[in-house]
């Protein structure tokens, strides 16, 4: 189910230098060749792929409900594609505000990122994972006295 593109021109062109990969619409793009990407990084992006597919399904359900009330229109294709990104941005703004505008803390308080970081070393996680498990992480983050993430 997972699709990964290594040594990819898109990742090399659009990612910041300190980012090694990005997952968009269920596809993962890496700056480096496969031999130089850790299994943990691949698993991390695979978790994001599953999260994005789940969000596409949720967006599809929203579109079907809206179609019952307003009829079928072309813009009902947008919720399945945009649900993950709208949720991610909304959660980022909230996290950024509640973390006193500290971007690194905000990033680690996102439910999608917490699930991926907590489980990226467990290479069997996607086999064991429950559906929509990222909901479990909403609002659940703690820091120690040195502002290091405990999760």
Coordinates of C-alpha atoms in Angstrom, one line a residue:
X1 CA 0.0 0.0 0.0
X2 CA 2.8 2.4 0.7
X3 CA 4.6 4.2 -2.1
X4 CA 8.0 5.8 -1.6
X5 CA 10.1 7.8 -4.1
X6 CA 13.8 8.0 -3.2
X7 CA 16.4 10.4 -4.5
X8 CA 13.5 12.4 -5.8
X9 CA 13.8 15.7 -7.7
X10 CA 10.6 17.0 -6.0
X11 CA 12.0 16.4 -2.5
X12 CA 15.3 17.9 -3.5
X13 CA 13.7 21.0 -5.0
X14 CA 11.0 21.8 -2.4
X15 CA 12.1 20.5 1.0
X16 CA 14.2 22.5 3.4
X17 CA 17.7 21.1 3.7
X18 CA 17.1 19.7 7.2
X19 CA 14.0 17.8 6.1
X20 CA 14.7 14.4 4.5
X21 CA 11.2 13.5 3.4
X22 CA 7.7 14.6 2.9
X23 CA 4.4 12.7 2.4
X24 CA 1.8 14.3 0.2
X25 CA -1.5 12.7 -0.8
X26 CA -0.3 9.3 0.4
X27 CA 3.0 9.3 -1.5
X28 CA 6.4 9.8 0.2
X29 CA 9.2 11.7 -1.4
X30 CA 12.8 11.4 -0.1
X31 CA 15.8 13.6 -0.9
X32 CA 18.3 10.7 -0.5
X33 CA 18.7 7.3 -2.2
X34 CA 17.0 4.4 -0.5
X35 CA 20.4 3.0 0.8
X36 CA 20.9 6.2 2.9
X37 CA 17.4 6.4 4.4
X38 CA 16.8 4.5 7.6
X39 CA 14.0 2.0 8.2
X40 CA 12.8 4.3 10.9
X41 CA 12.4 7.2 8.5
X42 CA 10.6 5.0 6.0
X43 CA 8.3 3.7 8.7
X44 CA 7.6 7.3 9.9
X45 CA 6.5 8.3 6.4
X46 CA 4.5 5.1 6.0
X47 CA 2.6 6.0 9.1
X48 CA 1.8 9.4 7.6
X49 CA 0.7 7.7 4.4
X50 CA -1.9 5.6 6.4
X51 CA -3.0 8.8 8.3
X52 CA -3.5 10.6 5.0
X53 CA -5.5 7.8 3.4
X54 CA -7.7 7.7 6.6
X55 CA -8.3 11.4 6.3
X56 CA -9.2 11.0 2.6
X57 CA -11.8 8.5 3.6
X58 CA -13.1 10.9 6.3
X59 CA -13.2 13.7 3.7
X60 CA -15.1 11.4 1.4
X61 CA -17.7 10.7 4.0
X62 CA -18.1 14.4 4.6
X63 CA -18.5 14.9 0.8
X64 CA -21.2 12.2 0.6
X65 CA -23.1 13.8 3.5
X66 CA -22.9 17.2 1.8
X67 CA -24.0 15.7 -1.5
X68 CA -27.2 14.4 0.2
X69 CA -28.1 18.0 1.1
X70 CA -26.8 20.1 -1.8
X71 CA -26.4 17.6 -4.6
X72 CA -23.4 16.6 -6.5
X73 CA -21.0 19.4 -7.5
X74 CA -17.3 19.4 -8.6
X75 CA -16.1 21.0 -5.4
X76 CA -17.2 18.0 -3.4
X77 CA -13.9 16.4 -4.6
X78 CA -12.0 18.8 -2.4
X79 CA -12.8 17.5 1.1
X80 CA -11.2 14.0 0.5
X81 CA -8.1 15.7 -0.8
X82 CA -7.9 18.5 1.7
X83 CA -9.1 17.0 5.0
X84 CA -5.6 16.0 6.2
X85 CA -4.1 19.3 5.3
X86 CA -6.8 21.4 6.8
X87 CA -6.7 19.4 10.0
X88 CA -2.9 19.6 10.1
X89 CA -2.9 23.4 9.6
X90 CA -5.7 24.0 12.1
X91 CA -3.9 21.8 14.7
X92 CA -0.6 23.6 13.9
X93 CA -2.1 27.1 14.5
X94 CA -3.6 25.9 17.8
X95 CA -0.4 24.2 18.9
X96 CA 1.7 27.2 17.8
X97 CA -0.5 29.5 20.0
X98 CA -0.6 27.2 23.0
X99 CA 3.2 26.6 22.8
X100 CA 3.9 30.3 23.1
X101 CA 4.9 30.6 19.4
X102 CA 7.7 28.0 19.8
X103 CA 7.6 26.3 16.5
X104 CA 9.6 23.2 17.5
X105 CA 7.2 22.5 20.4
X106 CA 4.2 23.1 18.2
X107 CA 5.4 20.6 15.7
X108 CA 5.8 17.8 18.3
X109 CA 2.3 18.5 19.7
X110 CA 0.5 17.6 16.4
X111 CA -1.4 14.3 16.7
X112 CA -0.1 13.1 13.4
X113 CA 3.5 13.7 14.3
X114 CA 3.2 12.3 17.8
X115 CA 1.8 9.0 16.5
X116 CA 4.5 8.8 13.8
X117 CA 7.4 9.6 16.2
X118 CA 6.1 7.4 19.0
X119 CA 5.9 4.4 16.7
X120 CA 8.4 4.9 13.9
X121 CA 10.9 2.5 15.5
X122 CA 8.3 -0.3 15.7
X123 CA 8.5 -1.7 12.2
X124 CA 5.4 -3.8 12.9
X125 CA 3.3 -0.8 14.0
X126 CA 1.3 -0.6 10.8
X127 CA 0.2 -4.2 11.2
X128 CA -0.7 -3.6 14.9
X129 CA -2.2 -0.1 14.5
X130 CA -5.9 0.6 15.1
X131 CA -7.7 2.8 12.6
X132 CA -7.7 6.5 13.2
X133 CA -5.3 6.0 16.1
X134 CA -4.0 9.5 15.7
X135 CA -7.2 10.8 17.4
X136 CA -5.7 9.1 20.6
X137 CA -2.9 11.7 20.5
X138 CA -5.0 14.9 20.3
X139 CA -3.8 17.3 23.0
X140 CA -1.5 14.7 24.6
X141 CA 2.0 16.0 24.9
X142 CA 4.4 16.7 27.8
X143 CA 7.8 18.4 28.1
X144 CA 10.5 18.1 30.7
X145 CA 12.3 21.0 32.4
X146 CA 14.7 21.3 29.5
X147 CA 11.9 21.6 27.0
X148 CA 12.6 18.2 25.6
X149 CA 9.7 16.1 24.4
X150 CA 8.9 13.2 26.7
X151 CA 6.8 11.2 24.3

